[in-house]
């Protein structure tokens, strides 16, 4: 099992409303999260978290702009102490504090959106700044303008609801004697936009009905219960309205009531229900729901079993009560309407989805899982004598009993086959395959075609996988929900650095895992400008896990490519099979070329085959290099101002690599090499791209 994910949850309220109960359920149902909680308000939720053994601290915060700014500043300090792998902002107010603080620190942040509050002003902004968005319905997600928002509805209760007689006894045991007349219930904190006032007014037109209100005053509106009592007295229904305060686990005894009302409306940026947990619990108990218009999921549930009403029309609510009071339904033996909630996810499924999203956001897909399915490992080699032991000795200890390790000998003439055979003689999980002797693409296609298992994990000779490399690649495929299972898992690599120029190349030519793990705004900008960053879509054959079905959907590796075949294959998988995920710790150490000349030749080859493949992302990236190096001489030849601009451009291009080495404390010789290796790489790739595009054009002309 990979270690659980360190997550800091920021939650705005401490009353036991829907979003707070959602959080408690999440933390109770999964062992994949090592969670700490920061509450922006004190209240009953704190005690519940502490009872569950969850570390919690209160950072009391008001609702004004200055309060939220201060909360964000204080939260930065908290996150520095916690050092989480990901932050979960549980609601809009939490996101206002947590998203900017996390982004400035470079900590990945996910926003769980529960309702429609402040959609116009905050939804798009917070959605854009969050690394991931979860929402309880499509309507709630829409305001974030995120096509990749993950929908996570509240869970249906797992335990059976009490029947009516037992439910009435349950309330009586808690000092709440219910009337024999028809009774409507409303659950939740008392704020004006919850529509309790409409329910009170409806009783005047529904003389046979009573109302029980479960929930206490919210700190933001401490006088709401007094206002509602005065309203009930003024309407002459005070004797039929009862306020019982907070009642823990009231959902278990909803069958004692004849209807549950969800009458939330929009008011001052707040309001409208995203996906009412109380409505789900009412349906679970077989209780009809009066659902207010403007709350899409509530309307849907009310249409299933209850009535849809206008939240501002007390007469309509009264009519809805009469309708549900006279309706007869086709019921199951346990009293629930037939077909309700049968396909709704339970708490474990919801927790799995949330954990999967958080793990993916933290670049640790599959964190906390213990995969059981075997995998195939694939290494293709040609004339790699002396390098076989390095990769095989690192992979074999990571194999499980039913895994297999495919070694493709692609026509070696230097003793590679003999080194492979020695390993195969010692371990029956190793199979040697005779390669097609075309190129690496063809050799990999052979290996995928021969694989006995559904997932193939690849690495190469010249790479030394980290001790947990294989588990980091296989674990994402153990996710329970089909939408969370990737088509391809992109791993990462480090490089050896035993000489000054290799040390410089390590800093300035290759992506940095630390920069990916803590992607501050400056690091994000630098990665975008320089194109040096680990990313899920940039697949590298040194470390990748691929479903065999994805390999087939992509048409395999392009056998016309002698380089960049892994990157082109990765783009094809994502186009035809599904998404890629980045597993930051699925790391191998790769041996760099031994000389600068060999390095230049390697990058020239990358450019050539990127151009021949015609891959848009690869070509676009290298065209920038072509334009840059072609533009500098033209600027320098255009006069004094042009020479100044050319010098400035060269400085902006070559200065940062040297500064990067200096910031890391590298020796002066390494710092001096930095601009040299950057220039060598970019010139080589630019030259290779032009040559590759010319070759591609000639082939296309020949038909």
Phi, psi and omega in degrees: 000132174285153184299152177295163185270128176281117184228136170255122179261130174251122182232135190280327188240158181240006170285165183263063176272192186298313182291328178289319177292326175300316180295315179300318179296317180302310184290333180281332191265351181227140173262010184276351185244130170260093195255146165237149183236134172249120179260135177270011180200147177266152180166193185301331181299325180302313181296320180296320178294316180296322176299327180277000179080018180268122176300132185219143173223148183256132176234080188305130186221134175282193186250352182284167181298319179294323178298316183291323177298315178298322179297319179298319179295314179295324182293329176302318178296319179298316182293326176298320179290316183289326185050056181284160172277338179202151176248137174247116177266113187265078179117173186292310181299320177299319181294324179301323179275317192278321186297308178297319181298315181293319181297318180296327178275348183082014178275128178302142184224135176243141181248122173266115184257119186260339187209194186259015187297131174054038184300312186295319185276323190244334187305304182296322182294310179293324178297320181290324183279337180285144176285333177211150178235129170247147179212153184275356175199162179296323180296320178293322182290334189304322184294339181281344182058034178251112178292340183261013178299138181262128182271123182227092180288159174300151183282150170283149178298145180268323181280144179295143178288153175293148174286176189297316182294316180294324180294320179294323176294322180302314179292320180298321178298339180257017175081015180247101177272116184273147179290161176283343180285168177301136186226131174261146179236147172231136182243141173135168179293150186271101172226155190299326186283357178283350173079018177296328180297324177295319178296319178299313181295329181295332181298331179297331179259003179228074190298340182274001189249148172244165180229130172244127181251118181253114181145156182252173177298138174278143180303335180284339179222069188295343181258013186294319181295322177296319179298318181292322177297316179298321179296317180298318179296318182295327181272001177075023181239017183303328181282353180248009178240130180230128176258119187250003179071195179290131175230111185296135176059039180298336182301332182297335187241031180290339181296349177289346185253164182260347177196149171243134181252133172237100190241033183294138180230168176280139179199111175061036180095337178269174167106176187064135182274135175285306181200092191297119175295323179299322179294319177299316182293326177295315179297322178300326180270000181078020182263131179297151181246129167266110186248131183281143174300151182094355178240087194308310183290325177295318177302317180299315181291323178294325178292330177292317184203088181151221181207144176265129186227160175279123187297332183263008184242097182298325179297321179293322178295318178298318178297322177297322177297317179296323181295310182289333179289335182257356186279143171246134184244158171279113188250151171282169179303331180275005176095358182270148176300143183298134173088352183284133173065009184296329181250015181276139183294147176271180186297322180295319179295319178297315181297321178299317181296315181296315179299321179297316180294316180297319180296317178296320180294324179280003182064031174230060183303137181082009183305135177085000181265158177237088185292145180246336184291135179288159179230164171255137174252140186230127171227127181251132185221145170220119179054058180243031179304134183092345179248351182295312183301324184301312182278317185293320181293336177276330183278317189304317179296344181268351181287142172264176191305317187258008173290167171225155179235113181265121175250114180264117174266109188265056175083036182291149179233013190238014181102000178301317183298320181294321178294321175298315183298325179296320177291317181297328179291333182269339187221112183293347178284350181265129174240137177258130179245143176274120184284166182280352179058044175249295177193182183295325178302311181295321179296318179294320178300321176299313181299315178297321180294332181268350186298137180272344186245167189284341181234136178242128178251128188247142165209172188239166167297150185087359178242142175241104181294145174295159185302333180251019184304311186293318178296325179293333177275324185278329189299321179303336180280358179267001179300143186283324185270132185303323182291344180264354180273121185283161171278329182208141177248122179266123175269191181229173179214152167245172180231154175290158186208059185267001174230167183297316183289327176293322178296320177294317180298322180301322183282318193254346182255339189242150179296156183247123180298322180297323179293327178286323183289326178234079186275080177293165179306319180294318179295322178297316180296316180298318180296322180292320182288320186264346180069021180250089179201144171289136179210149183302322187282347180265084186283138180231126185295346178295332182206101179203150173238131187225132172290139180299324177297326178291320177302316180294316182299327180278354182080018180074187177280143183286112184287352175278352182258132177254001174199162181061014182294329181289319179295315179296319177300318180300317178296323180293320178300314183293332178283321190252341187241326182147187189284158171256152173233151179260124175253100192296332184260008172276075195252141168238153173260124188253136178279121177290165172299156187278338182228161176297324180296318178294324177295316178299318179296322179297313181290327175298319179296318177302316180296318180300311185282334171296318178292318180294326179290333182070021180289121183307307181299319181292316181295316182301317182296319182280335175297327176300319179295317179300312181297321183295309184286334174285328184285327183299311178297323179296318176297316182297330182274357187266007178121184186299313180296323178296320178296322178295317178295321179295319178295319178297315180298318178296322179295318179293330181279319188259340181292312181305321178302316179296320179296322179299316179294319181296319180298330179278358180077024179289153178299161183301323181297321178293317178300318181294326180288337189305306180295333180294311184290327177295314179299317181299315181296310187292320176296319181294316180292321179297314178298314180298321179298313180301315179297319180294319179295323177296315178299318179297317180296319179296318179297319182291326178293326179285353176088000000 
